[in-house]
XYZ file of C-alpha atoms in Angstrom:
766
model
C 4.566 4.565 -36.391
C 1.749 3.583 -33.968
C -0.186 6.659 -32.689
C 0.586 6.046 -28.962
C 4.310 6.009 -29.638
C 4.049 9.595 -30.981
C 3.401 10.608 -27.368
C 7.022 9.634 -26.352
C 10.110 11.698 -26.639
C 13.360 10.205 -28.099
C 14.606 9.016 -24.795
C 11.337 7.246 -23.912
C 10.987 5.874 -27.412
C 14.235 3.831 -27.430
C 13.544 1.529 -24.467
C 9.842 1.230 -25.398
C 10.680 -0.200 -28.806
C 13.687 -2.370 -27.799
C 12.268 -5.665 -28.071
C 14.721 -8.447 -26.930
C 17.515 -8.831 -24.388
C 18.273 -7.497 -21.016
C 17.768 -3.738 -20.399
C 17.702 -1.210 -17.536
C 15.771 2.134 -17.743
C 17.321 4.573 -15.174
C 14.299 6.936 -14.767
C 14.695 10.108 -12.877
C 11.879 11.491 -10.754
C 8.847 12.628 -12.855
C 10.393 11.471 -16.107
C 7.504 9.211 -17.408
C 8.807 5.697 -16.427
C 5.176 4.446 -16.033
C 4.385 5.577 -19.590
C 7.472 3.699 -20.784
C 6.588 0.532 -19.105
C 2.893 0.778 -20.227
C 3.779 1.560 -23.884
C 6.605 -1.067 -23.968
C 4.005 -3.750 -22.955
C 1.619 -2.443 -25.664
C 4.436 -2.411 -28.180
C 5.462 -6.034 -27.360
C 1.860 -7.220 -27.891
C 1.750 -5.321 -31.236
C 4.796 -7.377 -32.239
C 2.807 -10.551 -31.740
C 4.016 -11.382 -28.387
C 1.228 -13.341 -26.631
C 0.056 -11.347 -23.497
C 0.134 -14.778 -21.595
C 3.970 -14.636 -22.033
C 4.443 -11.271 -20.407
C 4.936 -10.796 -16.714
C 4.863 -7.174 -15.185
C 5.724 -6.753 -11.580
C 4.816 -3.739 -9.608
C 4.929 -2.633 -5.916
C 1.245 -1.407 -5.574
C -2.034 -2.763 -6.850
C -2.865 0.807 -7.978
C 0.155 0.957 -10.188
C -0.715 -2.438 -11.825
C -4.339 -1.304 -12.340
C -3.493 1.969 -13.914
C -0.964 0.390 -16.261
C -3.344 -2.395 -17.197
C -6.039 0.189 -17.938
C -3.903 2.145 -20.183
C -2.766 -0.938 -22.074
C -6.438 -1.834 -22.475
C -7.080 1.397 -24.289
C -4.331 0.793 -26.757
C -4.652 -3.120 -27.336
C -8.114 -3.834 -26.284
C -9.604 -4.638 -22.767
C -9.882 -8.376 -23.501
C -6.233 -8.780 -24.430
C -4.945 -6.755 -21.652
C -6.761 -9.063 -19.188
C -4.503 -11.870 -20.271
C -1.356 -10.071 -18.979
C 0.331 -11.486 -15.806
C 0.447 -7.923 -14.158
C 0.398 -7.201 -10.375
C 2.424 -6.707 -7.225
C 5.153 -9.213 -6.434
C 2.977 -10.668 -3.680
C -0.237 -11.020 -5.746
C 1.553 -12.635 -8.682
C 3.505 -15.105 -6.488
C 0.330 -15.843 -4.421
C -1.322 -16.804 -7.719
C 1.598 -19.094 -8.685
C 1.560 -20.676 -5.201
C -2.214 -21.358 -5.296
C -1.673 -23.304 -8.694
C 1.285 -25.264 -7.204
C 0.378 -25.442 -3.506
C 0.019 -29.111 -3.341
C 3.837 -29.617 -4.085
C 4.601 -27.629 -0.991
C 1.818 -29.307 1.172
C -0.430 -26.390 1.517
C -4.064 -26.148 0.465
C -4.880 -24.008 -2.609
C -7.146 -21.891 -0.443
C -4.358 -21.124 2.180
C -4.778 -18.006 4.314
C -2.494 -14.953 3.974
C -1.564 -13.763 7.436
C -1.181 -10.028 7.759
C 1.357 -8.427 10.264
C -1.202 -8.345 13.114
C -2.056 -12.067 12.709
C 1.734 -12.934 12.728
C 2.273 -10.761 15.882
C -0.552 -12.519 17.630
C 0.609 -15.883 16.765
C 4.187 -15.213 17.897
C 2.815 -13.706 21.214
C 0.898 -17.042 21.776
C 4.031 -19.112 21.086
C 6.222 -16.883 23.463
C 3.495 -17.306 26.177
C 3.117 -21.163 25.674
C 6.925 -21.431 25.930
C 6.931 -19.789 29.216
C 9.336 -16.968 28.065
C 9.601 -13.461 29.347
C 7.569 -11.227 26.984
C 9.829 -8.256 27.869
C 12.960 -10.088 26.631
C 11.079 -11.713 23.693
C 8.986 -8.832 22.449
C 6.704 -10.239 19.752
C 7.174 -7.284 17.341
C 10.924 -7.589 17.549
C 10.857 -11.312 17.039
C 8.592 -11.002 14.070
C 10.886 -8.416 12.589
C 13.803 -10.820 13.132
C 11.889 -13.673 11.463
C 10.907 -11.471 8.627
C 14.560 -10.545 8.011
C 15.448 -14.236 8.040
C 12.870 -15.012 5.443
C 13.713 -12.225 3.083
C 17.265 -13.395 3.193
C 16.210 -16.986 2.591
C 17.329 -18.200 5.919
C 14.935 -21.088 6.684
C 14.563 -22.765 10.055
C 17.069 -25.390 8.827
C 19.542 -22.751 7.647
C 19.167 -21.073 10.912
C 20.177 -23.940 12.987
C 22.992 -24.853 10.592
C 24.505 -21.307 11.044
C 26.356 -21.067 14.540
C 27.026 -17.312 13.894
C 23.244 -16.572 13.988
C 22.638 -18.728 17.008
C 25.563 -17.115 18.840
C 24.293 -13.729 17.876
C 20.812 -14.368 19.449
C 22.506 -15.838 22.509
C 24.554 -12.685 22.890
C 21.287 -10.659 22.521
C 19.862 -12.761 25.457
C 17.282 -14.442 23.164
C 18.669 -18.039 22.910
C 15.254 -19.463 22.211
C 14.610 -17.366 19.032
C 15.350 -20.305 16.734
C 12.750 -22.389 18.556
C 10.234 -19.598 18.315
C 11.048 -19.279 14.559
C 10.442 -23.195 14.143
C 7.145 -23.202 16.147
C 5.954 -20.219 14.191
C 6.600 -21.894 10.819
C 5.135 -25.165 12.082
C 1.946 -23.422 13.337
C 1.510 -21.466 10.000
C 1.887 -24.631 8.153
C -0.615 -26.585 10.279
C -3.050 -23.702 9.909
C -2.785 -23.775 6.082
C -1.440 -20.176 6.208
C 1.491 -18.147 4.768
C 2.464 -14.591 5.799
C 3.620 -12.046 3.474
C 7.305 -13.053 3.630
C 6.404 -16.682 2.874
C 4.801 -15.543 -0.572
C 8.354 -14.734 -1.562
C 10.119 -17.557 0.548
C 7.805 -20.256 -0.647
C 8.056 -19.225 -4.289
C 11.770 -19.416 -4.036
C 11.412 -22.953 -2.512
C 9.095 -23.915 -5.279
C 11.390 -22.817 -8.082
C 14.437 -24.363 -6.376
C 12.996 -27.678 -5.341
C 10.989 -28.355 -8.385
C 12.920 -27.702 -11.653
C 10.050 -28.580 -13.763
C 8.005 -25.894 -12.106
C 10.821 -23.366 -12.695
C 10.979 -24.573 -16.410
C 7.328 -24.274 -16.772
C 7.231 -20.625 -15.756
C 10.365 -19.692 -17.555
C 8.737 -20.942 -20.811
C 5.590 -19.013 -19.912
C 7.201 -15.651 -18.983
C 9.213 -15.007 -22.203
C 9.225 -11.150 -21.344
C 9.555 -9.886 -17.846
C 9.191 -6.281 -16.731
C 9.935 -4.995 -13.222
C 8.855 -1.518 -11.878
C 10.772 0.202 -9.068
C 13.566 -2.226 -9.303
C 15.697 -0.323 -6.703
C 13.119 -1.359 -4.111
C 13.437 -5.222 -4.559
C 14.900 -7.231 -1.810
C 17.194 -10.280 -2.001
C 14.278 -12.815 -2.227
C 12.476 -10.879 -4.953
C 15.724 -10.537 -6.916
C 16.381 -14.292 -6.922
C 12.897 -15.082 -8.162
C 13.189 -12.499 -10.982
C 16.566 -13.731 -12.019
C 15.492 -17.295 -12.085
C 12.495 -16.708 -14.110
C 14.388 -14.501 -16.545
C 17.297 -16.975 -16.862
C 16.078 -18.834 -19.948
C 15.223 -16.009 -22.394
C 16.877 -12.989 -20.626
C 14.284 -10.663 -21.972
C 14.143 -8.658 -18.881
C 13.484 -4.826 -18.588
C 13.932 -3.299 -15.088
C 12.936 0.328 -14.407
C 14.013 2.325 -11.443
C 15.907 5.246 -9.838
C 18.640 4.465 -7.517
C 18.121 8.041 -6.101
C 14.804 6.937 -4.831
C 15.883 3.824 -3.044
C 14.520 4.341 0.443
C 13.401 1.014 1.866
C 16.573 -0.586 3.224
C 14.764 -0.957 6.518
C 12.350 -3.388 4.795
C 15.186 -5.329 3.225
C 15.396 -3.420 -0.214
C 18.844 -3.814 -1.646
C 20.049 -0.925 -3.755
C 22.827 -3.219 -5.124
C 20.156 -5.060 -7.191
C 19.873 -2.058 -9.529
C 23.593 -0.833 -9.094
C 24.945 -4.268 -10.205
C 22.210 -5.182 -12.862
C 24.875 -4.913 -15.537
C 26.981 -7.619 -13.845
C 24.111 -10.095 -13.877
C 23.274 -9.427 -17.506
C 26.464 -8.941 -19.703
C 24.668 -7.627 -22.793
C 22.550 -5.086 -20.882
C 21.406 -2.042 -22.696
C 21.012 1.035 -20.520
C 18.561 3.812 -21.219
C 18.252 6.994 -19.178
C 15.095 9.127 -18.640
C 16.356 12.382 -17.519
C 13.664 14.872 -18.465
C 11.398 15.711 -15.579
C 7.779 16.547 -16.617
C 6.492 16.985 -13.017
C 8.302 19.738 -11.381
C 9.658 23.299 -12.048
C 13.185 24.096 -12.710
C 13.916 25.412 -9.328
C 12.533 22.171 -7.587
C 14.464 19.913 -10.010
C 17.674 21.772 -9.560
C 17.341 21.973 -5.794
C 16.836 18.169 -5.694
C 19.753 17.543 -7.945
C 22.131 19.597 -5.731
C 21.149 17.456 -2.750
C 21.569 14.112 -4.320
C 24.906 15.164 -5.948
C 26.421 14.660 -2.453
C 25.830 10.839 -2.584
C 28.728 8.865 -3.903
C 27.112 5.537 -4.427
C 24.952 6.173 -7.370
C 24.201 5.665 -11.196
C 25.148 8.764 -13.250
C 22.388 10.847 -14.670
C 21.516 14.464 -15.030
C 17.734 15.185 -14.408
C 16.467 18.334 -16.158
C 13.167 19.936 -17.045
C 11.745 22.191 -19.746
C 9.084 23.416 -17.303
C 8.783 27.002 -15.995
C 11.457 28.343 -13.681
C 9.000 28.491 -10.848
C 9.353 29.959 -7.401
C 12.500 29.169 -5.272
C 12.159 26.566 -2.464
C 11.030 28.400 0.662
C 12.856 27.668 3.878
C 10.991 28.625 6.955
C 12.394 28.877 10.550
C 9.982 28.661 13.532
C 10.522 29.085 17.175
C 8.794 25.780 18.107
C 7.048 22.854 16.565
C 3.654 24.388 17.442
C 4.650 27.541 15.562
C 5.760 25.432 12.731
C 2.278 23.768 12.599
C 0.617 27.251 12.617
C 2.989 28.438 9.850
C 2.087 25.500 7.568
C -1.704 25.843 8.259
C -1.594 29.652 7.664
C 0.477 29.127 4.456
C -2.068 26.475 3.193
C -4.920 28.794 4.097
C -3.396 31.801 2.382
C -2.500 29.898 -0.810
C -6.071 28.746 -1.029
C -7.336 32.253 -0.557
C -4.979 33.653 -3.234
C -5.135 30.997 -5.846
C -7.854 28.460 -7.152
C -6.640 25.509 -5.095
C -8.341 22.763 -3.160
C -7.153 20.797 -0.106
C -6.053 17.834 -2.200
C -3.302 20.131 -3.767
C -1.378 20.175 -0.513
C 0.729 17.509 1.280
C 2.691 17.694 4.467
C 5.548 15.306 4.766
C 7.415 14.401 7.766
C 10.154 11.854 8.842
C 8.195 10.275 11.701
C 4.449 9.757 12.365
C 4.756 11.476 15.733
C 5.336 14.846 14.010
C 1.702 14.995 12.748
C 0.169 16.116 16.093
C 1.265 19.805 15.818
C 0.249 20.009 12.201
C -3.134 18.407 13.008
C -3.779 20.790 15.664
C -3.116 23.657 13.576
C -5.145 22.548 10.559
C -8.087 21.847 12.811
C -8.029 25.405 14.316
C -7.940 26.736 10.792
C -10.952 24.503 9.741
C -8.855 22.769 7.081
C -9.843 19.123 6.391
C -6.960 16.679 6.390
C -6.243 12.906 6.156
C -3.370 11.026 7.813
C -2.080 8.238 5.596
C -0.433 5.293 7.158
C -2.463 5.302 10.405
C -4.515 2.305 11.504
C -5.843 0.636 8.479
C -9.707 0.212 8.257
C -9.089 -3.462 7.921
C -7.058 -3.555 11.086
C -9.762 -2.202 13.431
C -10.850 -4.829 15.982
C -14.589 -5.168 14.866
C -13.600 -5.426 11.251
C -10.773 -7.956 11.911
C -13.361 -10.064 13.836
C -15.725 -10.210 10.887
C -12.855 -10.964 8.465
C -11.685 -13.824 10.618
C -15.160 -15.393 10.518
C -14.834 -15.005 6.659
C -11.432 -16.563 6.595
C -12.765 -19.623 8.509
C -15.457 -20.243 5.846
C -12.697 -20.472 3.301
C -10.095 -22.197 5.536
C -11.395 -23.668 8.811
C -7.884 -24.673 9.707
C -6.784 -21.065 10.200
C -5.683 -21.090 13.891
C -5.342 -17.357 14.413
C -8.872 -16.752 13.066
C -10.349 -19.477 15.286
C -8.532 -18.044 18.362
C -9.885 -14.658 17.753
C -13.626 -15.470 17.197
C -14.216 -18.717 19.037
C -15.452 -16.709 22.019
C -16.699 -13.578 20.203
C -19.432 -12.946 20.810
C -19.037 -14.535 24.223
C -20.247 -18.126 24.107
C -18.618 -19.474 27.369
C -15.369 -20.726 25.825
C -12.636 -19.302 27.985
C -8.800 -18.992 27.672
C -8.320 -22.200 29.809
C -10.337 -24.182 27.199
C -8.295 -22.618 24.330
C -5.093 -23.445 26.061
C -6.089 -27.127 26.296
C -7.208 -27.130 22.707
C -3.812 -25.618 21.578
C -1.789 -28.164 23.560
C -4.018 -31.171 22.400
C -3.920 -30.060 18.647
C -0.094 -29.622 18.773
C 0.336 -33.107 20.472
C -1.890 -34.652 17.804
C -0.405 -32.473 14.953
C -4.007 -31.609 13.839
C -5.676 -28.213 13.456
C -7.826 -26.858 16.271
C -11.004 -27.021 14.071
C -10.486 -30.698 13.237
C -10.175 -31.191 17.071
C -13.363 -29.421 17.929
C -15.337 -30.793 15.059
C -14.776 -34.210 16.594
C -14.702 -32.825 20.230
C -17.313 -35.455 21.553
C -15.140 -38.315 20.500
C -12.040 -36.676 21.989
C -10.614 -37.660 25.315
C -9.499 -34.087 26.200
C -10.272 -32.997 29.681
C -13.274 -30.728 29.234
C -16.679 -30.915 30.757
C -19.754 -31.872 28.658
C -21.172 -28.268 28.706
C -17.876 -27.008 27.104
C -17.805 -29.693 24.548
C -21.311 -28.883 23.592
C -20.391 -25.123 23.140
C -17.357 -26.225 21.024
C -19.430 -28.564 18.786
C -22.141 -25.840 18.300
C -19.284 -23.445 17.160
C -18.025 -25.992 14.600
C -21.469 -26.662 13.396
C -22.064 -22.972 12.878
C -18.889 -22.574 10.862
C -19.855 -25.559 8.751
C -23.222 -24.107 8.155
C -21.593 -20.834 6.944
C -19.359 -22.926 4.545
C -22.653 -24.538 3.005
C -24.449 -21.324 2.706
C -21.323 -19.602 0.990
C -21.539 -22.062 -1.776
C -24.668 -20.361 -3.142
C -24.103 -16.837 -1.810
C -21.802 -14.062 -2.956
C -19.455 -12.212 -0.588
C -22.066 -9.607 0.475
C -24.739 -12.105 1.159
C -22.600 -14.382 3.220
C -20.935 -11.569 5.193
C -24.337 -10.062 6.068
C -25.608 -13.583 7.140
C -22.486 -14.213 9.276
C -22.688 -10.703 10.957
C -26.308 -11.543 12.147
C -26.170 -15.322 12.607
C -22.873 -15.216 14.727
C -24.419 -12.435 17.045
C -21.839 -9.825 16.208
C -24.505 -7.211 15.272
C -26.552 -8.000 18.266
C -23.465 -7.764 20.608
C -22.423 -4.393 19.183
C -25.850 -2.890 19.376
C -25.758 -3.519 23.222
C -23.063 -0.680 23.415
C -24.673 2.687 23.081
C -21.421 4.591 23.818
C -19.844 6.662 20.936
C -17.275 3.968 20.714
C -19.769 1.404 20.340
C -21.813 3.381 17.756
C -18.554 3.996 15.870
C -17.898 0.149 15.701
C -21.390 -0.421 14.353
C -20.815 2.213 11.709
C -17.507 0.490 10.745
C -19.329 -2.763 10.326
C -22.038 -1.036 8.094
C -19.161 0.541 6.091
C -17.509 -2.871 5.635
C -20.869 -4.224 4.321
C -21.260 -1.378 2.066
C -17.667 -1.901 0.831
C -18.299 -5.556 0.079
C -21.677 -4.710 -1.629
C -19.735 -2.140 -3.932
C -17.165 -4.917 -4.546
C -19.678 -7.458 -5.505
C -21.593 -4.980 -7.751
C -18.332 -4.108 -9.549
C -17.567 -7.792 -10.093
C -21.022 -8.361 -11.495
C -20.277 -6.209 -14.470
C -17.106 -8.314 -15.272
C -18.453 -11.303 -16.982
C -15.804 -13.629 -15.839
C -16.323 -12.912 -12.100
C -19.061 -13.896 -9.597
C -18.185 -11.681 -6.543
C -17.350 -14.782 -4.497
C -16.020 -14.617 -0.981
C -12.623 -15.906 -2.045
C -12.333 -13.074 -4.478
C -13.003 -10.465 -1.795
C -10.595 -11.976 0.782
C -7.786 -12.052 -1.707
C -8.341 -8.470 -2.693
C -8.312 -7.380 0.994
C -5.336 -9.474 1.937
C -3.044 -8.108 -0.779
C -4.236 -4.502 -0.699
C -2.050 -1.761 0.675
C -3.311 1.170 2.843
C -3.113 3.561 -0.096
C -4.855 1.179 -2.380
C -7.744 1.065 0.105
C -8.033 4.928 0.345
C -11.545 6.297 -0.813
C -12.078 8.997 -3.052
C -13.646 11.194 -0.500
C -10.128 11.499 1.148
C -8.727 13.103 -1.959
C -10.497 16.389 -1.005
C -8.258 16.649 2.097
C -4.796 17.899 2.796
C -2.590 14.779 2.823
C -0.324 14.155 5.946
C 2.156 11.309 5.785
C 5.641 10.179 6.195
C 8.035 10.605 3.197
C 8.255 6.728 2.866
C 4.606 6.660 2.165
C 4.611 9.568 -0.214
C 6.909 7.829 -2.685
C 5.223 7.434 -6.057
C 2.839 10.350 -5.301
C 2.791 13.955 -6.481
C 1.109 17.240 -5.244
C 1.312 20.705 -6.441
C 2.363 22.031 -3.050
C 4.570 20.125 -0.730
C 5.626 21.029 2.942
C 8.596 19.152 4.315
C 8.515 19.760 8.132
C 11.052 18.945 10.914
C 14.227 19.476 8.809
C 16.501 19.320 11.889
C 19.481 17.367 12.875
C 18.727 14.257 14.926
C 15.330 14.186 13.259
C 16.017 14.421 9.617
C 18.638 12.939 9.182
C 17.540 10.448 11.723
C 19.964 9.923 14.771
C 19.775 6.156 13.877
C 21.189 6.833 10.432
C 24.250 8.853 10.758
C 26.690 6.126 11.780
C 27.707 5.104 8.315
C 27.974 6.572 4.786
C 25.390 4.052 3.278
C 22.841 5.002 6.077
C 23.331 8.585 5.669
C 23.050 8.396 1.802
C 19.714 6.505 2.280
C 18.506 9.491 4.424
C 19.591 11.793 1.625
C 17.666 9.753 -0.939
C 14.752 10.191 1.282
C 15.030 13.960 1.248
C 15.393 13.814 -2.476
C 12.214 11.882 -2.669
C 10.414 14.364 -0.552
C 11.445 17.416 -2.711
C 10.610 15.588 -5.989
C 7.061 15.034 -4.886
C 6.105 18.635 -5.625
C 5.014 20.056 -9.025
C 4.817 23.868 -8.268
C 6.168 24.716 -4.713
C 8.256 23.187 -1.932
C 8.202 24.553 1.613
C 11.101 23.324 3.874
C 10.550 23.992 7.627
C 12.537 23.582 10.827
C 12.294 24.761 14.432
C 14.827 26.085 16.750
C 13.169 24.108 19.584
C 10.906 21.079 19.654
C 8.756 19.335 22.248
C 10.229 15.881 22.574
C 10.236 13.164 25.266
C 8.245 15.483 27.531
C 10.446 18.681 27.334
C 11.595 21.245 24.862
C 15.013 20.680 23.294
C 17.060 22.986 21.225
C 17.503 22.033 17.550
C 19.634 22.969 14.657
C 18.792 23.012 10.986
C 19.359 19.769 9.102
C 22.712 19.454 7.100
C 20.519 18.668 4.125
C 19.245 22.248 3.936
C 22.781 23.365 3.502
C 23.379 20.974 0.661
C 20.883 22.765 -1.563
C 22.474 25.357 -3.862
C 21.315 28.915 -2.292
C 20.380 30.217 -5.719
C 17.319 27.814 -5.608
C 16.253 28.922 -2.164
C 14.253 31.684 -0.587
C 14.669 32.084 3.210
C 11.745 33.229 5.435
C 12.729 35.125 8.433
C 10.894 34.046 11.572
C 7.547 35.541 11.432
C 5.946 36.431 14.780
C 2.525 36.253 13.457
C 2.601 32.468 13.492
C 3.941 32.170 17.034
C 1.965 31.522 20.052
C 2.530 35.067 21.686
C 0.025 37.170 23.452
C -2.287 39.089 20.952
C -0.977 42.563 22.218
C 2.677 43.585 23.037
C 3.665 45.043 26.353
C 3.159 48.685 25.168
C -0.557 48.016 25.017
C -1.372 51.636 25.348
C 1.026 52.643 22.645
C 0.884 52.040 18.990
C 0.340 48.451 18.273
C 2.498 47.188 15.374
C 0.790 44.853 12.777
C 3.308 42.128 13.526
C 2.093 41.918 17.077
C -1.239 40.627 16.091
C -1.546 36.948 15.435
C -3.044 35.980 12.097
C -6.302 34.355 12.618
C -9.261 32.910 10.601
C -11.958 35.700 10.094
C -14.985 34.778 12.081
C -17.273 34.923 8.979
C -15.022 32.505 7.196
C -16.845 29.378 6.054
C -15.222 26.218 4.938
C -15.094 25.854 1.184
C -17.634 23.588 -0.383
C -16.662 21.018 -2.969
C -18.458 22.323 -6.134
C -17.843 19.005 -7.885
C -19.586 17.010 -5.310
C -23.115 15.874 -6.370
C -25.554 15.187 -3.531
C -28.434 12.768 -3.921
C -30.983 15.657 -3.863
C -28.980 17.437 -6.724
C -28.790 14.296 -8.851
C -32.583 13.849 -8.443
C -33.183 17.368 -9.860
C -31.049 16.570 -13.064
C -33.053 15.774 -16.160
C -32.257 12.241 -17.508
C -32.656 11.140 -21.145
C -33.073 7.489 -20.233
C -33.947 5.231 -17.370
C -30.809 3.710 -15.807
C -31.885 0.207 -16.680
C -32.996 0.992 -20.236
C -32.404 -2.269 -22.362
C -33.109 -0.432 -25.652
C -29.368 0.114 -26.354
C -28.069 0.199 -29.895
C -24.525 0.259 -31.439
C -23.515 3.804 -31.644
C -25.424 5.097 -28.475
C -23.238 7.416 -26.275
C -23.807 6.445 -22.625
C -22.596 7.465 -19.241
C -21.575 5.001 -16.597
C -21.169 5.868 -12.754
C -17.648 4.366 -12.621
C -16.244 4.472 -16.177
C -17.693 7.815 -17.393
C -18.596 8.452 -20.947
C -18.458 5.788 -23.721
C -19.687 4.557 -27.030
C -21.649 1.356 -27.451
C -19.762 -0.839 -30.095
C -21.520 -4.159 -29.696
C -24.776 -5.450 -28.148
C -25.669 -9.187 -27.932
C -27.774 -11.631 -25.833
C -31.344 -11.406 -24.812
C -33.264 -10.714 -21.646
C -31.365 -10.752 -18.578
C -28.254 -12.093 -20.239
C -28.143 -9.107 -22.712
C -24.536 -7.583 -22.774
C -22.942 -4.581 -24.374
C -19.419 -3.811 -25.330
C -18.751 -0.204 -24.558
C -15.584 1.732 -25.449
C -15.088 4.176 -22.616
C -12.787 7.272 -22.838
C -11.220 6.643 -19.468
C -10.774 2.784 -19.265
C -11.198 1.409 -22.747
C -13.498 -1.379 -23.737
C -15.626 -3.042 -21.067
C -17.995 -5.924 -21.612
C -21.079 -5.167 -19.213
C -24.154 -7.129 -18.247
C -27.016 -4.598 -18.798
C -29.296 -5.847 -15.931
C -26.380 -4.677 -13.532
C -24.736 -1.827 -15.469
C -26.157 1.561 -14.494
C -26.145 3.216 -17.870
C -27.514 6.565 -18.862
C -28.175 7.071 -22.645
C -26.848 10.441 -23.520
C -27.452 10.152 -27.366
């Protein structure tokens, strides 16, 4: 038996080595599903299955990278690169770029994010002269997104009288026209939104049988992670691709299906056996993550759901401490309790900030927690807030970059044509939009030939438009010989963005300038990283694709790992922490008042609570308040019904502790004996924030002795080296001469990497 298979238990080994046919792995929380998926792919490759014939679909880029790295360690880095592995959106975007001409799109089509879509819909609503309070762009976008994910095209919409009547009843009779205009404008701009990546893939596979047959032949083995989170559109693509060979393996946990609001359909996993008659079902029920008390508490909650697959999750881990339930007077007291508890745990145990997570049902709940953590001097990071790439100044630069790749991108042009200000106002833009729609050409094509156009603009304005078009065309020419960093740096300066931002000396202006510097640093890091990979050149297209398909958690930097994590439970799915605080466990908050009108909705809320509990390895704290500040006033609260569903033998109840409440420092009998519980717990004045002992400063690194210059070319097979990203490794091959000299190095953490020595920062250890 292969060595890596020895790391699996019997329940994991069976699905890993089952080669052919449809199969479903029902994987409980913390049961090692990623290991099974990873080793199954490695096993298939060991059975002479060509990696080009394997398709593995995940929900995050991080999951795909982690799995591919693990596989590379087993089968070799070069072979692992041949796998079709990535998120649904990234894989389907890849297919669409190969086949885009069939659908009338350029291969370099732009991928619109949510903000781009909102802006375009807002423009359409304004151009149609509709009431923006009736037709709210975010609501319209949500409706259109729902249509696309349910494969309701514009044509299907207008053929469905029930949908039309529904929108008329909702006093939005023009929604269908907005939908049509939105689709037409995206097409004219050579752009797809995230939903289009699924919808257009379905269209491609349905309208062109030869394309479907091509990818069915290619993907002889298909694996899908987190199958319970797939929506109808994803389900149809996977089923179509798997139809020929039916070698499909899906892994998931119905108890963690929590994305119905995004269109996820739990029936995809519940009904998998109906789709594939000869399905083999495997259950991973041993939890390796959490203590017995945590696992049993979670089991007692989810047992109340009726619509589920049968499984019994268990663990051989230690008993652990019971789940602690805390009652506070107010949400402010709750925040102080959480902060004090984290502080005390860190004082009593060798713990760091990154060992703690505070989970809540809604983002608004973070305020009280933030206030309390700040007062304690505890660093924290809010996940799911405004993404770095959504900040205005960053978005402006990215839109310039998008125009270099796809000058027909209407939303990008509208955003930057007058930034920095160049005298092209909204009136001019309105005329350009109307004219481009009438002539059915892109705005860029119109302004590129503006001097030959009969559009009613004065000569001064035409000159400014022509100069803008010439500038973009010059950027396109320069980009052919520059990498992503070089062209971005040039654009930031030549466009006048940096000059414009430097005019603003306010703290906000300085912050914007720092963000641009951070963007350039990030692109520089990206390009440097790509240099080490022989097949990449760090081009602008590579960077924009990476940004467009990245999620917020994929973009988080390592520095944030040293902070307490604050996030909604939806964002926490897939993560784990030693200590987890679940706050706001009150009726009409969790479960949400919008989710108690049907059994299906309530069961999804219960699954959400199950996910929250199972994020913890060592300890869970559940907290509720008896009053909470909402809508400008304090309201009375009652504990969530979900707390009562946990078997009491797994719980420990904290009585309300006055030391965390916002009471006066002294009781009324100030001249009598002062009881200890009348004194608020506070941070000692001489307390200093902990330092990260693992963090190496520049000055520290300079003091360290080095056995070799970082750019030493005298590298031999057998040398042990250290790399700033990949860690320690052994040189197994050296070839090439001079600047083209390369080395194959087997790293302990990521397997074999082939590096160009002139770029690889290596330190020879021995």
